Amino acid sequence: MASGLSLLHFRCTSCGNCCKTTVVPLTSADLRALVSGTGLRPDVLVQWLAPDEVDMTGEPETFALLDVGRRLMALRREPEGCSLLDAANQCSAYAHRPRACRAYPLSAEFGRRGGVRRLRLLRGLECDHATDGRVSVPQLRHDHAALRQELAAYALSIADWNRLQRRRQVLGKRLHGARALVERMLASGSPSRGM
């Protein structure tokens, strides 16, 4: 029996709470889409978080080994929230937003035939949502599948980066910093992404 199906009536009320409180991990594809779509420099969009600054339980493979230690690439946050959140609590880069933002705040599991098996609102979120909407199951399935695919590709690229960095360590060479990793990310792949 599927659980949480009442959330299929979820409607975002644009309260902006998720953008004010959530740390958004980025993938290479997210970064390319944001840089291409907004024209902003990576250093304006990204911040690098140490393992003790963020809970990434279950995703340790997304921490990159840099000259300053292990870091997670995340969307830059200001004291009032996401740096892309405007004064009206709207995303100023909505068409180019990261995959994690597209799937947020619903966590979904799907059955073999594609139906929703389990749906839940991610914990730790003060979400002023309404229950008079209609969630598109095909869009939800697409967003979650695309997120899993991008995370898997990103984890592989970070594993490759970390292997190269560990090799530099063994050889007594200085580790590369975030700038080198960002340049590598921007040089690979295509920035195109559908809404």
XYZ file of N, CA, C and O in Angstrom:
780
model
N 0.833 -1.186 0.000
C 0.000 0.000 0.000
C 0.876 1.247 0.000
O 1.794 1.371 0.789
N 0.615 2.171 -0.883
C 1.393 3.403 -0.991
C 1.126 4.299 0.208
O 0.020 4.365 0.724
N 2.171 4.998 0.653
C 2.001 5.908 1.778
C 2.286 7.342 1.345
O 3.051 7.588 0.420
N 1.656 8.287 2.028
C 1.870 9.702 1.770
C 1.201 10.239 0.529
O 1.535 11.333 0.072
N 0.247 9.491 -0.028
C -0.375 9.929 -1.280
C -1.169 11.220 -1.135
O -1.446 11.895 -2.129
N -1.496 11.613 0.093
C -2.187 12.896 0.282
C -1.301 14.050 -0.195
O -1.812 15.111 -0.570
N 0.019 13.838 -0.223
C 0.932 14.877 -0.696
C 0.844 15.095 -2.207
O 1.434 16.043 -2.725
N 0.094 14.261 -2.907
C -0.139 14.510 -4.331
C -0.980 15.772 -4.517
O -1.117 16.280 -5.630
N -1.525 16.293 -3.405
C -2.287 17.549 -3.443
C -1.448 18.726 -2.962
O -1.970 19.798 -2.672
N -0.129 18.526 -2.890
C 0.805 19.561 -2.448
C 0.773 20.749 -3.418
O 0.739 20.580 -4.627
N 0.786 21.954 -2.860
C 0.942 23.171 -3.663
C 1.873 24.116 -2.926
O 1.653 24.438 -1.769
N 2.905 24.545 -3.613
C 3.854 25.502 -3.048
C 3.156 26.855 -2.931
O 2.478 27.302 -3.856
N 3.312 27.498 -1.779
C 2.713 28.818 -1.561
C 3.741 29.935 -1.698
O 3.445 31.080 -1.373
N 4.937 29.598 -2.157
C 6.026 30.570 -2.351
C 6.386 31.299 -1.068
O 6.704 32.485 -1.082
N 6.368 30.569 0.041
C 6.746 31.176 1.321
C 8.245 31.446 1.384
O 8.699 32.306 2.134
N 9.028 30.707 0.596
C 10.477 30.894 0.559
C 11.220 30.223 1.693
O 12.442 30.331 1.780
N 10.509 29.524 2.590
C 11.174 28.902 3.746
C 12.246 27.905 3.326
O 13.311 27.848 3.935
N 11.976 27.122 2.293
C 12.973 26.131 1.868
C 14.231 26.827 1.372
O 15.347 26.348 1.598
N 14.084 27.967 0.723
C 15.239 28.709 0.205
C 15.977 29.456 1.311
O 17.114 29.875 1.116
N 15.324 29.619 2.438
C 15.950 30.327 3.552
C 16.686 29.393 4.497
O 17.560 29.823 5.235
N 16.320 28.112 4.485
C 16.876 27.192 5.479
C 17.642 26.008 4.906
O 18.401 25.372 5.625
N 17.470 25.682 3.651
C 18.029 24.468 3.082
C 19.381 24.703 2.426
O 19.555 25.663 1.682
N 20.322 23.820 2.699
C 21.599 23.813 1.992
C 21.375 23.002 0.718
O 20.887 21.871 0.770
N 21.719 23.573 -0.420
C 21.498 22.907 -1.705
C 22.835 22.437 -2.275
O 23.630 23.236 -2.776
N 23.114 21.122 -2.181
C 24.333 20.600 -2.799
C 24.213 20.713 -4.316
O 23.125 20.543 -4.871
N 25.314 21.008 -4.969
C 25.319 21.162 -6.423
C 26.087 20.032 -7.088
O 26.999 19.461 -6.501
N 25.709 19.746 -8.314
C 26.461 18.826 -9.165
C 27.152 19.655 -10.246
O 26.876 20.850 -10.406
N 28.001 19.023 -11.011
C 28.649 19.706 -12.137
C 27.608 20.236 -13.110
O 27.716 21.358 -13.612
N 26.588 19.427 -13.392
C 25.530 19.840 -14.320
C 24.776 21.051 -13.774
O 24.429 21.965 -14.530
N 24.523 21.070 -12.459
C 23.871 22.230 -11.841
C 24.710 23.483 -12.044
O 24.193 24.538 -12.418
N 25.997 23.361 -11.781
C 26.890 24.512 -11.895
C 26.934 25.030 -13.328
O 26.837 26.235 -13.562
N 27.052 24.118 -14.291
C 27.081 24.539 -15.696
C 25.789 25.250 -16.082
O 25.813 26.285 -16.740
N 24.648 24.720 -15.651
C 23.361 25.334 -15.981
C 23.227 26.721 -15.345
O 22.741 27.661 -15.979
N 23.662 26.845 -14.100
C 23.568 28.133 -13.415
C 24.488 29.178 -14.040
O 24.082 30.324 -14.250
N 25.726 28.808 -14.332
C 26.673 29.748 -14.930
C 26.177 30.182 -16.304
O 26.154 31.376 -16.633
N 25.757 29.213 -17.108
C 25.275 29.508 -18.456
C 23.988 30.327 -18.424
O 23.831 31.286 -19.185
N 23.067 29.977 -17.551
C 21.754 30.624 -17.524
C 21.707 31.974 -16.842
O 20.901 32.829 -17.202
N 22.578 32.190 -15.857
C 22.538 33.451 -15.113
C 23.633 34.420 -15.514
O 23.520 35.622 -15.265
N 24.709 33.897 -16.100
C 25.843 34.745 -16.431
C 26.711 35.081 -15.226
O 27.668 35.847 -15.329
N 26.382 34.500 -14.067
C 27.158 34.754 -12.853
C 28.398 33.863 -12.827
O 28.394 32.746 -13.349
N 29.448 34.358 -12.199
C 30.683 33.590 -12.047
C 30.469 32.474 -11.015
O 29.697 32.636 -10.065
N 31.193 31.366 -11.163
C 31.062 30.263 -10.193
C 31.333 30.680 -8.754
O 30.636 30.236 -7.842
N 32.309 31.561 -8.535
C 32.620 31.959 -7.157
C 31.490 32.756 -6.511
O 31.410 32.838 -5.292
N 30.598 33.320 -7.312
C 29.428 34.033 -6.792
C 28.311 33.039 -6.464
O 27.519 33.259 -5.559
N 28.274 31.936 -7.186
C 27.201 30.943 -7.037
C 27.490 29.865 -6.000
O 26.561 29.285 -5.443
N 28.770 29.589 -5.759
C 29.161 28.404 -4.992
C 29.816 28.765 -3.669
O 30.519 29.756 -3.559
N 29.568 27.912 -2.684
C 30.366 27.922 -1.471
C 30.774 26.481 -1.200
O 30.087 25.541 -1.611
N 31.915 26.318 -0.549
C 32.469 24.999 -0.270
C 32.348 24.732 1.221
O 32.943 25.444 2.023
N 31.578 23.717 1.591
C 31.298 23.419 2.990
C 32.117 22.234 3.486
O 32.224 21.212 2.809
N 32.649 22.381 4.689
C 33.374 21.292 5.346
C 32.375 20.256 5.837
O 31.191 20.567 6.052
N 32.811 19.010 6.042
C 31.890 17.960 6.490
C 31.124 18.291 7.770
O 29.980 17.885 7.922
N 31.724 19.072 8.673
C 31.019 19.407 9.912
C 30.017 20.554 9.744
O 29.282 20.880 10.663
N 29.934 21.148 8.553
C 29.000 22.244 8.300
C 27.694 21.786 7.657
O 26.775 22.590 7.492
N 27.625 20.525 7.288
C 26.446 20.045 6.570
C 26.247 18.554 6.845
O 27.211 17.810 6.996
N 24.990 18.136 6.914
C 24.679 16.719 7.103
C 24.479 16.081 5.737
O 23.486 16.336 5.069
N 25.431 15.283 5.320
C 25.332 14.578 4.044
C 25.339 13.079 4.280
O 25.939 12.315 3.524
N 24.647 12.660 5.318
C 24.538 11.247 5.632
C 24.060 10.502 4.390
O 23.073 10.866 3.773
N 24.780 9.484 4.028
C 24.398 8.683 2.870
C 24.995 9.179 1.567
O 24.846 8.533 0.542
N 25.642 10.341 1.569
C 26.238 10.867 0.342
C 27.674 11.335 0.557
O 28.067 12.393 0.063
N 28.499 10.590 1.282
C 29.876 11.053 1.514
C 30.704 11.106 0.236
O 31.721 11.783 0.187
N 30.262 10.425 -0.800
C 31.023 10.386 -2.044
C 30.966 11.703 -2.820
O 31.632 11.846 -3.833
N 30.185 12.679 -2.347
C 30.108 13.956 -3.056
C 31.022 15.022 -2.440
O 31.007 16.168 -2.870
N 31.827 14.638 -1.456
C 32.814 15.553 -0.896
C 34.086 15.485 -1.735
O 34.639 14.408 -1.939
N 34.538 16.644 -2.191
C 35.745 16.720 -3.011
C 36.956 16.991 -2.130
O 36.881 17.793 -1.196
N 38.049 16.343 -2.433
C 39.305 16.567 -1.731
C 39.992 17.775 -2.366
O 40.360 17.746 -3.543
N 40.125 18.848 -1.591
C 40.729 20.089 -2.063
C 41.948 20.424 -1.222
O 42.203 19.769 -0.211
N 42.644 21.457 -1.592
C 43.832 21.873 -0.844
C 43.507 22.299 0.588
O 44.378 22.301 1.445
N 42.244 22.614 0.873
C 41.826 23.019 2.219
C 41.133 21.884 2.977
O 40.619 22.091 4.074
N 41.074 20.698 2.394
C 40.410 19.548 3.016
C 39.208 19.100 2.199
O 38.995 19.557 1.078
N 38.417 18.201 2.775
C 37.210 17.694 2.098
C 36.132 18.762 2.130
O 35.854 19.349 3.179
N 35.502 19.008 0.976
C 34.477 20.040 0.892
C 33.338 19.581 -0.005
O 33.529 18.825 -0.953
N 32.146 20.105 0.304
C 30.949 19.860 -0.493
C 30.623 21.136 -1.251
O 30.563 22.217 -0.653
N 30.400 21.019 -2.544
C 30.001 22.175 -3.340
C 28.508 22.412 -3.137
O 27.690 21.527 -3.363
N 28.160 23.616 -2.699
C 26.767 23.962 -2.435
C 26.456 25.333 -3.008
O 27.353 26.155 -3.225
N 25.177 25.574 -3.218
C 24.720 26.884 -3.661
C 25.003 27.885 -2.548
O 24.719 27.609 -1.378
N 25.592 29.014 -2.899
C 25.971 30.019 -1.902
C 24.760 30.502 -1.125
O 23.701 30.750 -1.661
N 24.982 30.589 0.179
C 23.951 31.078 1.087
C 24.411 32.371 1.726
O 25.570 32.544 2.034
N 23.484 33.256 1.915
C 23.696 34.503 2.649
C 23.031 34.311 4.005
O 22.299 33.333 4.202
N 23.215 35.230 4.950
C 22.553 35.069 6.252
C 21.030 34.915 6.141
O 20.410 34.190 6.910
N 20.424 35.548 5.141
C 18.968 35.469 4.986
C 18.503 34.307 4.120
O 17.313 34.093 3.946
N 19.435 33.521 3.574
C 19.063 32.346 2.792
C 19.851 32.243 1.499
O 20.929 32.825 1.357
N 19.303 31.520 0.555
C 19.947 31.284 -0.734
C 20.275 32.614 -1.403
O 19.450 33.529 -1.421
N 21.453 32.694 -1.987
C 21.874 33.927 -2.650
C 21.035 34.244 -3.883
O 21.041 35.378 -4.361
N 20.285 33.273 -4.398
C 19.447 33.501 -5.575
C 18.003 33.865 -5.226
O 17.194 34.110 -6.115
N 17.686 33.927 -3.943
C 16.333 34.280 -3.501
C 16.182 35.797 -3.551
O 16.978 36.527 -2.960
N 15.161 36.259 -4.264
C 14.983 37.709 -4.373
C 14.092 38.248 -3.246
O 13.627 37.482 -2.398
N 13.849 39.542 -3.242
C 13.095 40.197 -2.169
C 11.653 39.707 -2.073
O 11.035 39.785 -1.010
N 11.114 39.183 -3.163
C 9.738 38.673 -3.171
C 9.682 37.171 -2.873
O 8.665 36.531 -3.127
N 10.768 36.610 -2.322
C 10.865 35.175 -2.022
C 10.751 34.301 -3.262
O 10.265 33.174 -3.193
N 11.196 34.800 -4.386
C 11.184 34.052 -5.632
C 12.625 33.739 -6.038
O 13.550 34.510 -5.759
N 12.809 32.644 -6.728
C 14.130 32.259 -7.210
C 14.469 33.097 -8.442
O 13.733 33.069 -9.435
N 15.570 33.797 -8.377
C 15.978 34.642 -9.501
C 16.592 33.820 -10.640
O 16.863 34.358 -11.705
N 16.800 32.549 -10.412
C 17.367 31.663 -11.443
C 16.470 30.445 -11.641
O 16.957 29.353 -11.942
N 15.176 30.619 -11.509
C 14.227 29.507 -11.493
C 14.392 28.552 -12.687
O 14.416 27.334 -12.501
N 14.518 29.082 -13.883
C 14.629 28.228 -15.073
C 15.925 27.419 -15.082
O 16.028 26.415 -15.788
N 16.899 27.834 -14.297
C 18.217 27.187 -14.287
C 18.528 26.568 -12.926
O 19.670 26.211 -12.658
N 17.522 26.438 -12.077
C 17.736 25.977 -10.703
C 18.289 24.552 -10.671
O 18.075 23.768 -11.591
N 19.009 24.234 -9.594
C 19.593 22.889 -9.459
C 18.524 21.789 -9.415
O 17.373 22.029 -9.052
N 18.942 20.589 -9.768
C 18.031 19.428 -9.731
C 17.452 19.217 -8.339
O 16.286 18.863 -8.202
N 18.269 19.417 -7.307
C 17.763 19.213 -5.944
C 16.610 20.169 -5.660
O 15.649 19.800 -4.978
N 16.663 21.382 -6.187
C 15.572 22.344 -5.995
C 14.330 21.911 -6.767
O 13.208 22.117 -6.316
N 14.531 21.320 -7.922
C 13.391 20.879 -8.739
C 12.618 19.758 -8.054
O 11.412 19.684 -8.147
N 13.322 18.884 -7.380
C 12.676 17.743 -6.722
C 12.141 18.100 -5.337
O 11.245 17.443 -4.827
N 12.676 19.135 -4.743
C 12.344 19.535 -3.383
C 10.926 20.079 -3.293
O 10.456 20.700 -4.236
N 10.197 19.888 -2.212
C 10.536 19.237 -0.959
C 9.983 17.813 -0.857
O 9.935 17.260 0.222
N 9.557 17.255 -1.979
C 8.971 15.917 -1.939
C 10.023 14.852 -2.212
O 10.825 14.964 -3.133
N 9.998 13.819 -1.403
C 10.838 12.653 -1.609
C 9.908 11.531 -2.053
O 8.911 11.251 -1.377
N 10.221 10.931 -3.177
C 9.319 9.929 -3.738
C 10.052 8.634 -4.050
O 11.217 8.636 -4.433
N 9.333 7.543 -3.859
C 9.789 6.225 -4.298
C 8.732 5.696 -5.251
O 7.531 5.872 -5.000
N 9.185 5.057 -6.316
C 8.269 4.593 -7.343
C 8.342 3.078 -7.477
O 9.393 2.481 -7.283
N 7.211 2.487 -7.824
C 7.141 1.050 -8.053
C 7.680 0.687 -9.425
O 8.056 1.550 -10.218
N 7.699 -0.593 -9.719
C 8.229 -1.067 -11.003
C 7.457 -0.525 -12.197
O 8.008 -0.341 -13.269
N 6.178 -0.292 -12.022
C 5.357 0.220 -13.123
C 5.336 1.742 -13.181
O 4.643 2.327 -13.997
N 6.077 2.392 -12.282
C 6.171 3.844 -12.319
C 5.217 4.586 -11.404
O 5.250 5.805 -11.347
N 4.367 3.849 -10.707
C 3.439 4.502 -9.782
C 4.141 4.897 -8.493
O 5.180 4.354 -8.127
N 3.561 5.851 -7.786
C 4.139 6.315 -6.526
C 3.921 5.253 -5.461
O 2.795 4.833 -5.205
N 5.026 4.784 -4.851
C 4.953 3.828 -3.747
C 4.968 4.538 -2.409
O 4.304 4.124 -1.463
N 5.776 5.583 -2.327
C 5.902 6.318 -1.072
C 6.211 7.775 -1.397
O 7.047 8.065 -2.247
N 5.532 8.655 -0.704
C 5.732 10.079 -0.906
C 5.790 10.732 0.463
O 4.964 10.446 1.329
N 6.796 11.574 0.669
C 6.890 12.265 1.953
C 7.505 13.634 1.756
O 8.216 13.884 0.786
N 7.208 14.498 2.698
C 7.801 15.828 2.740
C 9.115 15.692 3.478
O 9.168 15.077 4.544
N 10.182 16.218 2.913
C 11.488 16.091 3.553
C 11.468 16.759 4.919
O 10.915 17.838 5.089
N 12.085 16.119 5.884
C 12.054 16.613 7.255
C 12.983 17.812 7.432
O 13.881 18.055 6.637
N 12.748 18.528 8.507
C 13.572 19.690 8.811
C 13.156 20.932 8.056
O 13.890 21.897 7.981
N 11.964 20.919 7.490
C 11.506 22.032 6.676
C 10.234 22.620 7.249
O 9.266 21.915 7.483
N 10.252 23.913 7.495
C 9.035 24.641 7.838
C 8.391 25.023 6.516
O 8.750 26.029 5.910
N 7.464 24.219 6.045
C 6.876 24.418 4.723
C 5.418 24.841 4.855
O 4.584 24.059 5.308
N 5.126 26.063 4.444
C 3.759 26.574 4.485
C 2.984 26.175 3.234
O 2.334 26.990 2.608
N 3.077 24.918 2.875
C 2.413 24.459 1.656
C 0.895 24.381 1.858
O 0.398 24.381 2.982
N 0.191 24.335 0.754
C -1.256 24.132 0.774
C -1.541 22.732 0.246
O -0.672 22.087 -0.340
N -2.738 22.256 0.464
C -3.105 20.911 0.009
C -4.247 20.965 -1.002
O -5.088 20.085 -1.057
N -4.233 22.011 -1.820
C -5.266 22.135 -2.846
C -4.668 22.118 -4.255
O -5.259 22.609 -5.195
N -3.490 21.534 -4.375
C -2.812 21.487 -5.667
C -2.901 20.118 -6.299
O -3.654 19.252 -5.843
N -2.138 19.946 -7.332
C -2.085 18.659 -8.020
C -0.656 18.440 -8.499
O -0.184 19.140 -9.389
N 0.005 17.488 -7.884
C 1.373 17.145 -8.267
C 1.317 16.263 -9.498
O 0.577 15.277 -9.530
N 2.099 16.595 -10.483
C 2.193 15.784 -11.686
C 3.118 14.605 -11.389
O 4.322 14.797 -11.186
N 2.564 13.414 -11.360
C 3.371 12.225 -11.079
C 4.441 12.020 -12.152
O 5.599 11.749 -11.811
N 4.125 12.189 -13.452
C 5.196 12.045 -14.453
C 6.334 13.061 -14.238
O 7.510 12.708 -14.377
N 6.004 14.306 -13.882
C 7.047 15.304 -13.641
C 7.848 14.960 -12.393
O 9.068 15.088 -12.364
N 7.156 14.491 -11.354
C 7.815 14.080 -10.122
C 8.781 12.929 -10.399
O 9.930 12.945 -9.961
N 8.323 11.948 -11.166
C 9.152 10.803 -11.533
C 10.366 11.277 -12.345
O 11.493 10.869 -12.098
N 10.122 12.168 -13.307
C 11.205 12.703 -14.130
C 12.232 13.455 -13.277
O 13.437 13.235 -13.421
N 11.768 14.337 -12.392
C 12.673 15.123 -11.551
C 13.522 14.241 -10.650
O 14.726 14.455 -10.513
N 12.911 13.231 -10.043
C 13.659 12.342 -9.154
C 14.638 11.456 -9.925
O 15.756 11.219 -9.475
N 14.231 10.984 -11.099
C 15.131 10.167 -11.919
C 16.319 11.006 -12.407
O 17.465 10.551 -12.366
N 16.046 12.221 -12.844
C 17.116 13.104 -13.323
C 18.069 13.456 -12.183
O 19.291 13.492 -12.379
N 17.527 13.679 -10.996
C 18.367 13.978 -9.837
C 19.274 12.793 -9.513
O 20.478 12.960 -9.321
N 18.713 11.583 -9.466
C 19.524 10.391 -9.189
C 20.619 10.212 -10.236
O 21.762 9.903 -9.917
N 20.269 10.430 -11.499
C 21.232 10.263 -12.593
C 22.357 11.295 -12.473
O 23.533 10.953 -12.612
N 22.011 12.554 -12.220
C 23.040 13.589 -12.095
C 23.912 13.356 -10.866
O 25.125 13.560 -10.919
N 23.312 12.932 -9.758
C 24.099 12.646 -8.553
C 25.069 11.494 -8.782
O 26.208 11.544 -8.336
N 24.616 10.475 -9.494
C 25.489 9.330 -9.783
C 26.663 9.753 -10.667
O 27.809 9.391 -10.398
N 26.380 10.545 -11.695
C 27.453 11.023 -12.582
C 28.409 11.929 -11.817
O 29.630 11.848 -11.987
N 27.868 12.773 -10.955
C 28.700 13.681 -10.167
C 29.577 12.897 -9.195
O 30.769 13.187 -9.056
N 29.001 11.900 -8.541
C 29.779 11.080 -7.597
C 30.949 10.401 -8.311
O 32.051 10.325 -7.770
N 30.729 9.923 -9.534
C 31.814 9.309 -10.306
C 32.901 10.322 -10.636
O 34.097 10.025 -10.542
N 32.492 11.535 -11.028
C 33.497 12.545 -11.379
C 34.269 12.994 -10.144
O 35.475 13.240 -10.223
N 33.605 13.064 -8.990
C 34.301 13.433 -7.750
C 35.237 12.303 -7.317
O 36.345 12.559 -6.839
N 34.826 11.062 -7.503
C 35.704 9.932 -7.176
C 36.971 9.993 -8.029
O 38.078 9.773 -7.530
N 36.816 10.320 -9.304
C 37.962 10.449 -10.198
C 38.857 11.605 -9.743
O 40.079 11.471 -9.669
N 38.260 12.741 -9.415
C 39.001 13.901 -8.916
C 39.771 13.535 -7.640
O 40.946 13.846 -7.517
N 39.069 12.886 -6.708
C 39.704 12.524 -5.438
C 40.863 11.548 -5.632
O 41.878 11.626 -4.943
N 40.738 10.621 -6.591
C 41.837 9.695 -6.910
C 43.059 10.478 -7.397
O 44.182 10.214 -6.970
N 42.824 11.441 -8.278
C 43.930 12.263 -8.785
C 44.562 13.076 -7.655
O 45.788 13.208 -7.583
N 43.740 13.588 -6.760
C 44.254 14.374 -5.642
C 45.081 13.506 -4.683
O 46.143 13.917 -4.220
N 44.577 12.303 -4.390
C 45.329 11.400 -3.504
C 46.669 11.007 -4.140
O 47.680 10.876 -3.457
N 46.652 10.855 -5.440
C 47.903 10.540 -6.148
C 48.887 11.702 -6.007
O 50.075 11.491 -5.797
N 48.390 12.928 -6.118
C 49.248 14.101 -5.920
C 49.831 14.089 -4.510
O 51.005 14.402 -4.318
N 48.990 13.724 -3.526
C 49.458 13.652 -2.130
C 50.601 12.658 -1.992
O 51.620 12.946 -1.386
N 50.409 11.464 -2.561
C 51.421 10.408 -2.478
C 52.731 10.869 -3.116
O 53.823 10.560 -2.616
N 52.621 11.641 -4.186
C 53.804 12.128 -4.882
C 54.408 13.365 -4.216
O 55.404 13.905 -4.695
N 53.774 13.825 -3.130
C 54.280 14.984 -2.409
C 53.968 16.315 -3.071
O 54.582 17.329 -2.755
N 53.013 16.306 -3.990
C 52.624 17.539 -4.679
C 51.487 18.223 -3.938
O 50.711 17.571 -3.237
N 51.391 19.516 -4.126
C 50.320 20.290 -3.508
C 48.986 19.937 -4.172
O 48.910 19.776 -5.390
N 47.950 19.828 -3.365
C 46.624 19.519 -3.905
C 46.055 20.732 -4.634
O 46.329 21.872 -4.272
N 45.247 20.448 -5.637
C 44.558 21.512 -6.360
C 43.427 22.056 -5.491
O 42.853 21.339 -4.673
N 43.075 23.310 -5.733
C 41.993 23.945 -4.999
C 40.673 23.901 -5.751
O 40.566 23.304 -6.831
N 39.696 24.576 -5.186
C 38.346 24.603 -5.750
C 38.325 25.162 -7.169
O 37.568 24.685 -8.017
N 39.134 26.152 -7.434
C 39.139 26.771 -8.768
C 39.450 25.747 -9.858
O 38.801 25.719 -10.906
N 40.427 24.899 -9.621
C 40.800 23.870 -10.607
C 39.657 22.880 -10.811
O 39.379 22.467 -11.939
N 38.991 22.509 -9.725
C 37.858 21.583 -9.844
C 36.714 22.230 -10.619
O 36.120 21.602 -11.499
N 36.415 23.476 -10.322
C 35.339 24.183 -11.028
C 35.667 24.306 -12.514
O 34.795 24.069 -13.372
N 36.896 24.639 -12.846
C 37.291 24.724 -14.259
C 37.097 23.388 -14.960
O 36.619 23.333 -16.091
N 37.436 22.322 -14.275
C 37.260 20.977 -14.830
C 35.773 20.685 -15.060
O 35.386 20.134 -16.085
N 34.937 21.061 -14.081
C 33.496 20.822 -14.199
C 32.893 21.597 -15.362
O 32.057 21.077 -16.102
N 33.294 22.859 -15.496
C 32.734 23.699 -16.551
C 33.186 23.269 -17.932
O 32.483 23.498 -18.917
N 34.339 22.630 -18.006
C 34.875 22.191 -19.296
C 34.194 20.925 -19.809
O 34.254 20.627 -21.004
N 33.525 20.201 -18.923
C 32.901 18.940 -19.345
C 31.393 19.086 -19.433
O 30.775 19.793 -18.659
N 30.803 18.436 -20.388
C 29.346 18.361 -20.461
C 28.677 19.567 -21.068
O 29.299 20.538 -21.455
N 27.363 19.481 -21.132
C 26.511 20.502 -21.738
C 25.664 21.170 -20.664
O 25.156 20.504 -19.772
N 25.457 22.479 -20.752
C 24.669 23.177 -19.752
C 23.167 23.062 -19.949
O 22.400 23.497 -19.124
N 22.708 22.511 -21.062
C 21.277 22.523 -21.359
C 20.506 21.661 -20.366
O 20.944 20.622 -19.942
N 19.331 22.170 -20.025
C 18.493 21.468 -19.052
C 17.069 21.977 -19.229
O 16.841 23.164 -19.335
N 16.121 21.061 -19.244
C 14.719 21.463 -19.379
C 14.142 21.927 -18.077
O 14.667 21.658 -17.010
N 13.063 22.693 -18.149
C 12.403 23.176 -16.942
C 11.680 22.043 -16.293
O 11.313 21.994 -15.233
